[in-house]
PDB file of N, CA and C in Angstrom:
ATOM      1  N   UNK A   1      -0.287 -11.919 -12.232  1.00  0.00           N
ATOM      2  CA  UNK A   1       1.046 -11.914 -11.677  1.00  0.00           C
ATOM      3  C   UNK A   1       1.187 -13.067 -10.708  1.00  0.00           C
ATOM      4  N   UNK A   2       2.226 -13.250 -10.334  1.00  0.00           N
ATOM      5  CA  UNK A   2       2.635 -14.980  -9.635  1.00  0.00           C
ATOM      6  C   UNK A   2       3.377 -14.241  -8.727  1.00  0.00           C
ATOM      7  N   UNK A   3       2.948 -15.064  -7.503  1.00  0.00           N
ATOM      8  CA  UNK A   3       3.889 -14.567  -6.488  1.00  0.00           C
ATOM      9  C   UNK A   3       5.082 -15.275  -5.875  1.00  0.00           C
ATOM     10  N   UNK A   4       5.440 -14.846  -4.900  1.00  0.00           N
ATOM     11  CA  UNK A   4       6.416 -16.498  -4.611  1.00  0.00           C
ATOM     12  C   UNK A   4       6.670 -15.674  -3.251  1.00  0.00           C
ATOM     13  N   UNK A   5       6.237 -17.344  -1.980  1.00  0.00           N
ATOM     14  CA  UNK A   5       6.545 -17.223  -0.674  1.00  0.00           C
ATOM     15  C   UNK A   5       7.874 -17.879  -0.778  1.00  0.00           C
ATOM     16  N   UNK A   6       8.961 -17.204   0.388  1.00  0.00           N
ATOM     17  CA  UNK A   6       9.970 -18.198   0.490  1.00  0.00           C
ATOM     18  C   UNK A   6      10.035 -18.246   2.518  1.00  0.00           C
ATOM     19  N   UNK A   7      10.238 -19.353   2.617  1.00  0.00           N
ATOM     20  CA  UNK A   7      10.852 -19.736   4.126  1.00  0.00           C
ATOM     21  C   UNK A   7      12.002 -20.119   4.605  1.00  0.00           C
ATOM     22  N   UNK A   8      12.418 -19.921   5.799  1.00  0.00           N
ATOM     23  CA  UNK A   8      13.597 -20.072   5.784  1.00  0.00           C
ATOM     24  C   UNK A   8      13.663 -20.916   7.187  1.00  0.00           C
ATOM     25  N   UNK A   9      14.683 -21.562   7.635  1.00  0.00           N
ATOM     26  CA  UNK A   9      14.776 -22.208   8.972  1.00  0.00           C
ATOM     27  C   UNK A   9      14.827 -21.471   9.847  1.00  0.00           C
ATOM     28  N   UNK A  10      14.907 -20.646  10.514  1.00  0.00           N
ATOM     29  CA  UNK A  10      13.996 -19.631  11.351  1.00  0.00           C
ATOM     30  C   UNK A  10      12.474 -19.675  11.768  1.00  0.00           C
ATOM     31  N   UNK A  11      11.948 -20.169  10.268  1.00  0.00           N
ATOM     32  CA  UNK A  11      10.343 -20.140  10.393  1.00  0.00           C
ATOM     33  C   UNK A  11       9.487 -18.624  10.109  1.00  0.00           C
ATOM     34  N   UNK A  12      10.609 -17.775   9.239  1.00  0.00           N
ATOM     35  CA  UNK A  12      10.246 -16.639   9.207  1.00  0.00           C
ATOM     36  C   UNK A  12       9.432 -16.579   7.407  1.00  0.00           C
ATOM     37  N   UNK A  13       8.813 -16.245   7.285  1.00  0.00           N
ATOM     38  CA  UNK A  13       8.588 -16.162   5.914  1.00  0.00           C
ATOM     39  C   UNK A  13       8.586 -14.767   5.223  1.00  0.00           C
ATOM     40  N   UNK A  14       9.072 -14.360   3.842  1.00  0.00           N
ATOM     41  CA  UNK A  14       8.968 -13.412   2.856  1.00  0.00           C
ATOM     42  C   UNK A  14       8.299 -13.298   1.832  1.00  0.00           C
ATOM     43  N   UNK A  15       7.410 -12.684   1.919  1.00  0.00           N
ATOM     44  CA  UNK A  15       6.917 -12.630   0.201  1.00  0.00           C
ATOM     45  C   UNK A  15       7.513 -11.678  -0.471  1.00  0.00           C
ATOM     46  N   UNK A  16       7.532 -12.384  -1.774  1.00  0.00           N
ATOM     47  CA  UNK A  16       8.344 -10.839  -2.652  1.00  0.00           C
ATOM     48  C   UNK A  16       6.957 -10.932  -3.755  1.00  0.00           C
ATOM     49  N   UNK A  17       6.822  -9.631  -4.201  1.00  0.00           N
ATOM     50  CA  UNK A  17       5.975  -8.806  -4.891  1.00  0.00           C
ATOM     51  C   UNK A  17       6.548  -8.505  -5.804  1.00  0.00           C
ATOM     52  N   UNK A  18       6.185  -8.663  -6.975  1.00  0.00           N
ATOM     53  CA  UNK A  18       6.657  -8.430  -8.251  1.00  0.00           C
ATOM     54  C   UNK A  18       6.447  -6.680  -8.014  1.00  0.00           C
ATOM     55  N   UNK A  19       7.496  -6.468  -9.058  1.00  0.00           N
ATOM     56  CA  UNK A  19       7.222  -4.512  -9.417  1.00  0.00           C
ATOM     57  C   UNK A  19       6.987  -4.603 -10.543  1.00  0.00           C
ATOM     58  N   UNK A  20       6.431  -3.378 -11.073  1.00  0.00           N
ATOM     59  CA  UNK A  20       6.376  -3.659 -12.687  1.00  0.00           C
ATOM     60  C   UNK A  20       7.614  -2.871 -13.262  1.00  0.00           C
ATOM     61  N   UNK A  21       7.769  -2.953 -14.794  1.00  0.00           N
ATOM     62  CA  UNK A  21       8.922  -2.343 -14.796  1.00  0.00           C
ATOM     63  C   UNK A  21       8.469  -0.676 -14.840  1.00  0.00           C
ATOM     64  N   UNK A  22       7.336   0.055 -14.527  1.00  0.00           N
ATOM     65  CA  UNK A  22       7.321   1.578 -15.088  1.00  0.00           C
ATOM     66  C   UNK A  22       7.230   1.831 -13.282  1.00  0.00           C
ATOM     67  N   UNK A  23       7.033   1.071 -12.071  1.00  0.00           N
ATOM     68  CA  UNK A  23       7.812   1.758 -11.139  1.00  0.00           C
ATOM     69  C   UNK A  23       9.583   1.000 -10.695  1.00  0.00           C
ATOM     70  N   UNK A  24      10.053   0.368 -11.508  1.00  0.00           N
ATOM     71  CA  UNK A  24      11.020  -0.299 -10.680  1.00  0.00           C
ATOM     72  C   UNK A  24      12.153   0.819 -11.088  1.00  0.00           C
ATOM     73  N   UNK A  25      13.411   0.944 -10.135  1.00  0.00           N
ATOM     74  CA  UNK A  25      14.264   2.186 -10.480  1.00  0.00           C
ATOM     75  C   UNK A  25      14.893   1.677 -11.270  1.00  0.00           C
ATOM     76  N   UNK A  26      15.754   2.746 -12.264  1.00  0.00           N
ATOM     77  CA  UNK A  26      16.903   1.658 -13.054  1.00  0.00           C
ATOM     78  C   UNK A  26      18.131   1.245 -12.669  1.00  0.00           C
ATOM     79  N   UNK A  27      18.765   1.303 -13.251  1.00  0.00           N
ATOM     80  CA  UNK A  27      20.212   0.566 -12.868  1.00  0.00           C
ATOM     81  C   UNK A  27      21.007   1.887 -11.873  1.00  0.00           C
ATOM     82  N   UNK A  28      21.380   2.948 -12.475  1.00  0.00           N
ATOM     83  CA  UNK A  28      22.047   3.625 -11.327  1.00  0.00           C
ATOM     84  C   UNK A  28      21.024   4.864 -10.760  1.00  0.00           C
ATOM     85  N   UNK A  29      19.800   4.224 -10.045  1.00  0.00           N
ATOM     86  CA  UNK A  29      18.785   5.287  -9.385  1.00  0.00           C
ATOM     87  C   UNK A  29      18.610   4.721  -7.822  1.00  0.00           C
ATOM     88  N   UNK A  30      18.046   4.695  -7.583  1.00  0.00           N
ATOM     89  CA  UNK A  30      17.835   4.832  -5.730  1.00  0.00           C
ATOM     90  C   UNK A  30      16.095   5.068  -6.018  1.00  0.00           C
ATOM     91  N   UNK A  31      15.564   3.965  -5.127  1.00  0.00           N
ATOM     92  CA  UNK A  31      13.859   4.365  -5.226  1.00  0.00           C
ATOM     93  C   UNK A  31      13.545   5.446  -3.776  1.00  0.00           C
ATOM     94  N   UNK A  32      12.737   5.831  -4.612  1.00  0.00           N
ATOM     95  CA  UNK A  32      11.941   7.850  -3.488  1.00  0.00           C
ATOM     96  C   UNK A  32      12.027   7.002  -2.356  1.00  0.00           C
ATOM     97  N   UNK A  33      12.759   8.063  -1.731  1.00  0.00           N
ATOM     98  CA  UNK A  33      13.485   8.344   0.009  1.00  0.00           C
ATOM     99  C   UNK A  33      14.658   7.839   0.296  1.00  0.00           C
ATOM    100  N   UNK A  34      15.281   7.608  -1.185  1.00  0.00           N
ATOM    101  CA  UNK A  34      16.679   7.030  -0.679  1.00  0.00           C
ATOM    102  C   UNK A  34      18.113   7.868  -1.461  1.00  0.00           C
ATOM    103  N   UNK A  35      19.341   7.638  -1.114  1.00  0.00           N
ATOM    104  CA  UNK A  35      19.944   8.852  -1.636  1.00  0.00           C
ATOM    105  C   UNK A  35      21.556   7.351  -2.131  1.00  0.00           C
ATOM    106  N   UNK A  36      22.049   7.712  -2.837  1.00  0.00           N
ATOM    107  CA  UNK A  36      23.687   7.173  -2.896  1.00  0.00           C
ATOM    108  C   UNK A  36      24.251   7.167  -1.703  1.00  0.00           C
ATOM    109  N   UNK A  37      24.748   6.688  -0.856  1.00  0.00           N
ATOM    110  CA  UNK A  37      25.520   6.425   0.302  1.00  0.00           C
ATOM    111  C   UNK A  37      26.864   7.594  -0.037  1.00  0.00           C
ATOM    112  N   UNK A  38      27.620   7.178  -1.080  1.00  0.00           N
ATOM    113  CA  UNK A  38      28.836   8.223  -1.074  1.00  0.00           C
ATOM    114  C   UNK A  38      29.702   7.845   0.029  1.00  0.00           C
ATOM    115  N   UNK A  39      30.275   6.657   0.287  1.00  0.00           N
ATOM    116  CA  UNK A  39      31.293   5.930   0.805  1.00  0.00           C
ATOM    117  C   UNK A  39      32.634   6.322   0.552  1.00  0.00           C
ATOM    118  N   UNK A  40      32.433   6.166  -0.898  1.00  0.00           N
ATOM    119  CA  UNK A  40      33.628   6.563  -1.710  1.00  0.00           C
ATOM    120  C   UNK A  40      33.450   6.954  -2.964  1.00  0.00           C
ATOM    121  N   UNK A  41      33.893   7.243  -4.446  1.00  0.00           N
ATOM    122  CA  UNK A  41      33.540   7.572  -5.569  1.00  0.00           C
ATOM    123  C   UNK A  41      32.576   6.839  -6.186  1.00  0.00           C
ATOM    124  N   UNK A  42      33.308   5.266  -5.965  1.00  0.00           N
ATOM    125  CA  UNK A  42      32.405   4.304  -6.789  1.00  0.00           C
ATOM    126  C   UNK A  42      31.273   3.678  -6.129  1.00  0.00           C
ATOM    127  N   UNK A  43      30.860   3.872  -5.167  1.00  0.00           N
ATOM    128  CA  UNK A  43      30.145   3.319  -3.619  1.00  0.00           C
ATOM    129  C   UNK A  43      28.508   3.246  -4.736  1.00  0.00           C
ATOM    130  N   UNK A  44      27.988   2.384  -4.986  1.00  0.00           N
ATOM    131  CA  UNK A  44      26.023   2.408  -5.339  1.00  0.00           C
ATOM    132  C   UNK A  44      25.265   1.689  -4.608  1.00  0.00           C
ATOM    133  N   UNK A  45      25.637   2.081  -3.447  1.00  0.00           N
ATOM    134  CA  UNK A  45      24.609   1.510  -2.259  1.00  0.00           C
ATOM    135  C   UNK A  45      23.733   2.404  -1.959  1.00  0.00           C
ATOM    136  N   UNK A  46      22.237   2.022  -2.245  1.00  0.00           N
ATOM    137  CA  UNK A  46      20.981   3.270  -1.372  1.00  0.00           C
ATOM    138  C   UNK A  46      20.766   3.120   0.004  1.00  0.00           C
ATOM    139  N   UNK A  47      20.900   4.035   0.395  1.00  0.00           N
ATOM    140  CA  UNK A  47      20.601   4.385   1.948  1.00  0.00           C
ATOM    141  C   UNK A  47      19.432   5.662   2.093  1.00  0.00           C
ATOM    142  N   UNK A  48      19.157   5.817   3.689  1.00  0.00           N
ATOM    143  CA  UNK A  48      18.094   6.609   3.848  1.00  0.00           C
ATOM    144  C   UNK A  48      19.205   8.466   3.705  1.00  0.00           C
ATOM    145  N   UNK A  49      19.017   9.178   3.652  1.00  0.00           N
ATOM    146  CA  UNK A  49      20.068  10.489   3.832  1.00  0.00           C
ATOM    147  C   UNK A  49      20.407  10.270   5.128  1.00  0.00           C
ATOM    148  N   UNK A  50      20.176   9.917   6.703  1.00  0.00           N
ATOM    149  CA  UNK A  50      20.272   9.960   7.444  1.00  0.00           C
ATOM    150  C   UNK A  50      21.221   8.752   7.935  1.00  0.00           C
ATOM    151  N   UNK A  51      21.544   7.939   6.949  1.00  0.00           N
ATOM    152  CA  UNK A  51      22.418   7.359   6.930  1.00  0.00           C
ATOM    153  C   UNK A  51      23.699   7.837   6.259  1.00  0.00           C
ATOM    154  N   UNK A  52      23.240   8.174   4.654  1.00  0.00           N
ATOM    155  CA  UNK A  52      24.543   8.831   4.409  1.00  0.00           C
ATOM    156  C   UNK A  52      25.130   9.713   4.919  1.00  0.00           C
ATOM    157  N   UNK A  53      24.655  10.841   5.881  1.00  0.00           N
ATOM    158  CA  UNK A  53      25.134  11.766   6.358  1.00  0.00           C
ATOM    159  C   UNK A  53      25.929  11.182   7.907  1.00  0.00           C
ATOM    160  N   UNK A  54      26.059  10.235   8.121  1.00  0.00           N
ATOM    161  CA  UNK A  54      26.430   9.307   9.422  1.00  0.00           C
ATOM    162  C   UNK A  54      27.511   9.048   8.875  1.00  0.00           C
ATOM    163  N   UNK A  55      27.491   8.504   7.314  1.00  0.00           N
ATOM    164  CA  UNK A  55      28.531   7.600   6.594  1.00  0.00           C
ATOM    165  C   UNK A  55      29.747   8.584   6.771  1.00  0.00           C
ATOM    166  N   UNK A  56      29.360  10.183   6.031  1.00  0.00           N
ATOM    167  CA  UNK A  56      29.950  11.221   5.454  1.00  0.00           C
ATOM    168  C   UNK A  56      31.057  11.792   6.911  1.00  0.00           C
ATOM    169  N   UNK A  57      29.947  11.804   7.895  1.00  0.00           N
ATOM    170  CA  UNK A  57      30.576  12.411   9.398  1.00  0.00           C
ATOM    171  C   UNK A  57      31.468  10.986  10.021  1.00  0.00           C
ATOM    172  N   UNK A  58      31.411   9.455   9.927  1.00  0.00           N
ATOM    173  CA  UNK A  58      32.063   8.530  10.255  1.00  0.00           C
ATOM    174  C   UNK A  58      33.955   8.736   9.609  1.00  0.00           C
ATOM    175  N   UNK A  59      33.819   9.076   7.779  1.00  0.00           N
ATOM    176  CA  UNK A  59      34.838   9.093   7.274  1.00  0.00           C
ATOM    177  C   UNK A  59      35.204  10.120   7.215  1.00  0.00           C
ATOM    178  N   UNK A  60      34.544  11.307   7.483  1.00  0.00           N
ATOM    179  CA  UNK A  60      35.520  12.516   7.836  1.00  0.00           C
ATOM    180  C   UNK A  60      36.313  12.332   9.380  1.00  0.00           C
ATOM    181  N   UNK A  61      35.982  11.333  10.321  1.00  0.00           N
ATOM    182  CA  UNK A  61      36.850  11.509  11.612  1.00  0.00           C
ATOM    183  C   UNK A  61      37.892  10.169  11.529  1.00  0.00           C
ATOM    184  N   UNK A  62      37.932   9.445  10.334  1.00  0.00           N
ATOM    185  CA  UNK A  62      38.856   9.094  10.298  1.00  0.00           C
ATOM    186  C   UNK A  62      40.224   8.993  10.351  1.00  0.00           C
TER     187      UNK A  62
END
């Protein structure tokens, strides 16, 4: 497997790590410990639950 550093002007660096595909999630999943946000109907953003439940209590006092 090949990796790849990237840097940025900051001076901060990232490595990204390949996944393979039998753990990567699929298209509409959320990887373990994360839940759908639920913004709105169409919303597919993963968040922690402890976020969505912030999200859920933010737009109910709207």
């Amino acid at each position: 497997m090949k990796y790849v550093t990237l840097s940025t002007a900051a001076g901060l660096t990232l490595a990204l790590t390949p996944v393979s595909a039998a753990t990567a999630p699929g298209p509409d999943t959320c990887l373990v410990g994360y839940v759908w946000r639920e913004a709105r109907p169409t919303d597919r953003v993963c968040v922690t639950p402890k976020v969505r439940d912030r999200t859920a209590l933010e737009n109910r006092l709207k």
